[in-house]
Short mmCIF file of C-alpha atoms in Angstrom, two decimals:
data_model
loop_
_atom_site.label_atom_id
_atom_site.label_comp_id
_atom_site.label_asym_id
_atom_site.label_seq_id
_atom_site.Cartn_x
_atom_site.Cartn_y
_atom_site.Cartn_z
CA MET A 1 25.26 30.91 -24.23
CA ALA A 2 23.67 27.68 -24.19
CA LYS A 3 19.32 27.59 -24.59
CA LEU A 4 17.57 26.48 -20.71
CA GLU A 5 15.07 23.99 -21.38
CA ARG A 6 12.10 25.54 -20.76
CA ILE A 7 8.91 22.48 -19.60
CA SER A 8 5.62 22.94 -19.67
CA MET A 9 3.21 23.79 -16.78
CA LYS A 10 1.67 19.95 -17.67
CA ASP A 11 5.21 18.34 -17.48
CA ARG A 12 5.84 19.70 -14.21
CA LEU A 13 2.95 18.42 -12.31
CA ALA A 14 2.94 16.04 -14.39
CA ALA A 15 6.79 15.12 -12.31
CA GLU A 16 5.03 15.38 -9.14
CA LEU A 17 2.11 14.39 -9.00
CA ARG A 18 3.98 11.21 -10.20
CA ARG A 19 6.54 11.61 -8.02
CA LYS A 20 4.36 11.04 -4.55
CA VAL A 21 2.34 8.72 -6.32
CA LEU A 22 5.59 6.68 -6.06
CA SER A 23 6.43 7.54 -2.57
CA GLY A 24 3.35 6.67 -1.76
CA ALA A 25 2.41 10.29 -0.62
CA LEU A 26 -0.32 10.02 -2.63
CA PRO A 27 -1.27 6.18 -2.65
CA PRO A 28 -3.48 3.40 -4.28
CA HIS A 29 -7.19 4.52 -4.59
CA PHE A 30 -7.09 8.78 -3.47
CA ARG A 31 -9.66 10.55 -5.57
CA LEU A 32 -8.40 13.27 -8.11
CA THR A 33 -9.97 15.78 -8.64
CA GLU A 34 -9.13 18.10 -11.68
CA GLN A 35 -10.42 20.59 -10.04
CA ASP A 36 -8.97 20.42 -6.42
CA LEU A 37 -5.48 20.24 -8.59
CA ALA A 38 -6.07 22.87 -10.27
CA ASP A 39 -6.66 24.86 -6.95
CA GLU A 40 -4.35 23.58 -4.93
CA TYR A 41 -1.24 24.27 -7.89
CA GLY A 42 -2.12 27.37 -9.74
CA VAL A 43 -2.90 26.15 -12.94
CA SER A 44 -5.90 25.67 -15.10
CA ARG A 45 -7.86 22.82 -15.18
CA ALA A 46 -7.40 22.09 -18.44
CA VAL A 47 -3.63 21.23 -18.14
CA VAL A 48 -4.67 19.23 -15.00
CA ARG A 49 -6.91 17.49 -17.35
CA GLU A 50 -3.55 16.68 -19.94
CA THR A 51 -1.73 15.88 -17.17
CA MET A 52 -3.91 12.90 -15.81
CA LEU A 53 -3.82 11.80 -19.16
CA VAL A 54 -0.34 11.46 -18.89
CA LEU A 55 -0.50 9.65 -15.78
CA GLU A 56 -2.71 7.43 -16.42
CA LEU A 57 -1.12 6.30 -19.70
CA GLN A 58 1.63 5.67 -17.42
CA GLY A 59 -1.02 3.21 -15.62
CA LEU A 60 0.20 5.95 -12.49
CA ILE A 61 -4.07 6.74 -12.26
CA VAL A 62 -7.61 5.37 -13.38
CA SER A 63 -10.04 7.58 -15.04
CA THR A 64 -13.80 5.80 -15.00
CA PRO A 65 -16.11 7.31 -16.46
CA TYR A 66 -18.66 9.05 -14.63
CA LYS A 67 -16.87 8.23 -11.81
CA GLY A 68 -13.14 10.73 -11.69
CA SER A 69 -9.84 9.67 -11.90
CA GLU A 70 -7.48 7.45 -8.18
CA VAL A 71 -4.75 6.62 -8.15
CA ALA A 72 -3.55 3.04 -9.38
CA SER A 73 -2.72 0.35 -7.08
CA ILE A 74 -1.16 -2.79 -8.17
CA SER A 75 -2.15 -6.52 -7.41
CA ARG A 76 -0.23 -9.57 -5.80
CA THR A 77 -1.14 -11.50 -8.98
CA GLU A 78 -0.48 -8.86 -10.99
CA VAL A 79 3.13 -8.45 -9.96
CA SER A 80 3.54 -12.20 -9.76
CA GLU A 81 1.46 -13.51 -12.79
CA LEU A 82 2.91 -10.93 -14.94
CA LEU A 83 5.64 -8.27 -14.11
CA LEU A 84 7.87 -10.62 -12.82
CA PRO A 85 7.66 -12.99 -15.41
CA ILE A 86 8.11 -9.66 -17.83
CA ARG A 87 11.31 -8.30 -15.87
CA ILE A 88 12.58 -12.51 -15.87
CA HIS A 89 12.54 -12.96 -19.19
CA ILE A 90 13.19 -9.31 -20.60
CA GLU A 91 16.41 -9.44 -18.55
CA GLN A 92 17.72 -13.47 -19.93
CA TYR A 93 17.42 -11.51 -22.81
CA ALA A 94 19.12 -8.39 -22.56
CA LEU A 95 22.20 -10.62 -20.40
CA LYS A 96 21.91 -13.19 -22.83
CA GLU A 97 22.40 -10.53 -26.01
CA GLY A 98 23.94 -7.47 -23.63
CA MET A 99 26.96 -9.23 -21.32
CA PRO A 100 29.77 -9.56 -23.91
CA LEU A 101 29.83 -5.84 -24.61
CA PHE A 102 29.90 -5.36 -20.14
CA ASP A 103 33.15 -3.20 -19.60
CA ALA A 104 35.04 -1.16 -17.86
CA ASP A 105 32.36 1.47 -17.49
CA THR A 106 29.20 -0.92 -17.86
CA PHE A 107 30.93 -1.99 -13.80
CA GLU A 108 31.82 0.76 -12.88
CA SER A 109 27.47 2.31 -13.29
CA PHE A 110 26.86 -0.75 -10.85
CA GLU A 111 29.23 0.39 -8.57
CA ARG A 112 27.71 3.94 -8.60
CA VAL A 113 24.80 1.90 -8.29
CA LEU A 114 25.22 -0.02 -5.21
CA VAL A 115 26.77 3.39 -3.45
CA ALA A 116 23.45 5.16 -4.29
CA MET A 117 22.23 2.12 -2.48
CA GLU A 118 23.90 2.37 0.74
CA GLN A 119 23.64 5.84 1.03
CA ALA A 120 19.64 5.11 0.50
CA ILE A 121 19.89 2.69 3.24
CA HIS A 122 22.10 5.66 6.08
CA HIS A 123 19.50 8.07 5.07
CA GLU A 124 16.64 5.82 5.27
CA ASP A 125 15.53 6.85 1.95
CA ILE A 126 13.10 4.48 0.48
CA GLU A 127 12.21 6.64 -2.89
CA ALA A 128 16.17 7.21 -2.91
CA PHE A 129 16.18 3.39 -3.15
CA ASN A 130 13.78 2.53 -5.40
CA GLU A 131 15.36 4.86 -8.09
CA ALA A 132 19.22 3.09 -7.52
CA ASP A 133 17.14 -0.66 -8.03
CA MET A 134 15.61 0.64 -11.25
CA GLN A 135 18.55 2.06 -12.63
CA PHE A 136 20.29 -0.80 -11.47
CA HIS A 137 18.37 -3.17 -13.63
CA ALA A 138 18.08 -0.48 -16.55
CA ILE A 139 21.93 -0.56 -16.43
CA ILE A 140 21.04 -5.27 -17.35
CA VAL A 141 18.31 -3.35 -20.39
CA ASP A 142 20.68 -0.29 -22.34
CA ALA A 143 23.88 -2.85 -22.10
CA CYS A 144 21.64 -5.11 -24.88
CA PRO A 145 22.15 -4.41 -29.20
CA ILE A 146 18.37 -4.97 -29.32
CA ASP A 147 16.18 -1.48 -29.48
CA SER A 148 13.13 -3.22 -29.22
CA ALA A 149 14.34 -5.04 -24.81
CA ARG A 150 14.56 -1.36 -23.60
CA GLY A 151 10.99 -0.79 -25.50
CA ILE A 152 9.15 -3.35 -23.34
CA TRP A 153 11.62 -2.50 -20.27
CA ASP A 154 10.01 0.58 -20.79
CA SER A 155 6.81 0.39 -21.32
CA ILE A 156 5.83 -1.51 -17.94
CA HIS A 157 8.90 0.82 -16.12
CA PRO A 158 5.76 2.26 -14.71
CA ARG A 159 4.16 -0.51 -12.96
CA ILE A 160 7.40 -1.54 -11.47
CA ARG A 161 8.37 1.38 -9.75
CA MET A 162 4.74 1.22 -8.23
CA HIS A 163 4.85 -2.98 -7.40
CA PHE A 164 8.94 -1.26 -5.53
CA ALA A 165 6.95 1.71 -4.17
CA LEU A 166 4.19 -0.20 -2.65
CA GLN A 167 6.36 -2.73 -1.80
CA THR A 168 10.04 -2.76 -1.03
CA GLY A 169 10.02 -0.63 2.23
CA ARG A 170 7.75 -2.48 4.21
CA THR A 171 10.06 -5.56 3.88
CA GLY A 172 12.35 -3.80 6.66
CA ALA A 173 15.40 -5.95 4.34
CA LEU A 174 17.29 -3.18 2.04
CA ALA A 175 20.17 -4.58 4.25
CA GLU A 176 19.69 -7.86 2.37
CA PHE A 177 18.97 -6.64 -1.50
CA LEU A 178 21.43 -4.60 -1.50
CA ASP A 179 23.65 -7.63 -0.57
CA ASP A 180 21.96 -9.28 -3.28
CA HIS A 181 22.74 -6.54 -5.96
CA ARG A 182 26.40 -7.00 -5.17
CA ARG A 183 26.67 -10.81 -5.60
CA LEU A 184 24.69 -10.25 -8.68
CA VAL A 185 27.66 -7.70 -10.18
CA ASP A 186 30.23 -10.37 -8.88
CA VAL A 187 28.56 -13.22 -11.09
CA PHE A 188 29.05 -10.43 -14.15
CA ARG A 189 32.35 -10.10 -13.38
CA THR A 190 33.14 -14.10 -14.05
CA GLY A 191 31.49 -13.33 -17.16
CA ASP A 192 29.49 -16.54 -17.41
CA VAL A 193 26.61 -15.94 -19.35
CA PRO A 194 24.26 -18.98 -18.66
CA ALA A 195 25.01 -18.31 -14.15
CA SER A 196 24.90 -14.81 -15.14
CA VAL A 197 21.29 -16.25 -17.01
CA ALA A 198 20.74 -18.01 -13.73
CA ALA A 199 21.97 -15.14 -11.14
CA ILE A 200 19.12 -12.43 -12.24
CA GLU A 201 15.94 -14.75 -11.89
CA SER A 202 17.18 -15.99 -8.64
CA HIS A 203 16.89 -12.13 -7.84
CA ILE A 204 14.68 -11.12 -8.85
CA THR A 205 11.77 -13.77 -7.85
CA GLU A 206 13.74 -14.39 -4.37
CA THR A 207 13.55 -10.30 -3.21
CA ASN A 208 10.37 -9.80 -4.32
CA THR A 209 7.95 -13.35 -4.29
CA PRO A 210 8.38 -13.46 0.21
CA HIS A 211 7.26 -9.76 0.59
CA LEU A 212 4.52 -10.04 -2.09
CA ARG A 213 1.68 -10.11 0.29
CA LEU A 214 2.70 -6.60 1.65
CA LEU A 215 0.16 -5.81 -1.64
CA ASP A 216 -2.86 -7.01 -0.14
CA GLU A 217 -2.97 -4.32 1.95
CA ASN A 218 -4.01 -1.69 -0.72
CA HIS A 219 -6.29 -3.87 -1.53
#
């Protein structure tokens, strides 16, 4: 009989708070106190303290000595000058190295994600759409045979999720984003690496830059 995986209280609490932050249920700058969280979830302050350290390392909360902890925010400048350029570079590199390895399974994975995006739009589920969007780009990075590409992606993953959580749902452009992802897959199917490298840069830039002003509302 297979053993059930045991999940610690710290991991359970981290998953719950992560979900609330990334869904917007806990908005940027929301104050978090050990005692309040311990009371709300029926755990010890030690568990809360460990959990908050995990979330801080993931870039989801910010702790300041003598001031406490709060939900992190993300600025237009961080996104435009740091996250987007890094994303473009990683995904272009991943396509150059990994696109020759794309096979039928890869494109089936893309199609499943496109279906998930479509369903999320139908159900008006912003969180599900954002999750599918992350999965789409993870397919590109995971296809790269160079392990460091995934390592760098993982290091910025929480900030990308934070960006999506604070921006995507306010754009009113989910159907346009879905169509843009479909066009990307069409380009990938041609096997034209230079065209795909150019397309991913246009996609990341054009689906984000026009909406960066929305991030100003969080400051």
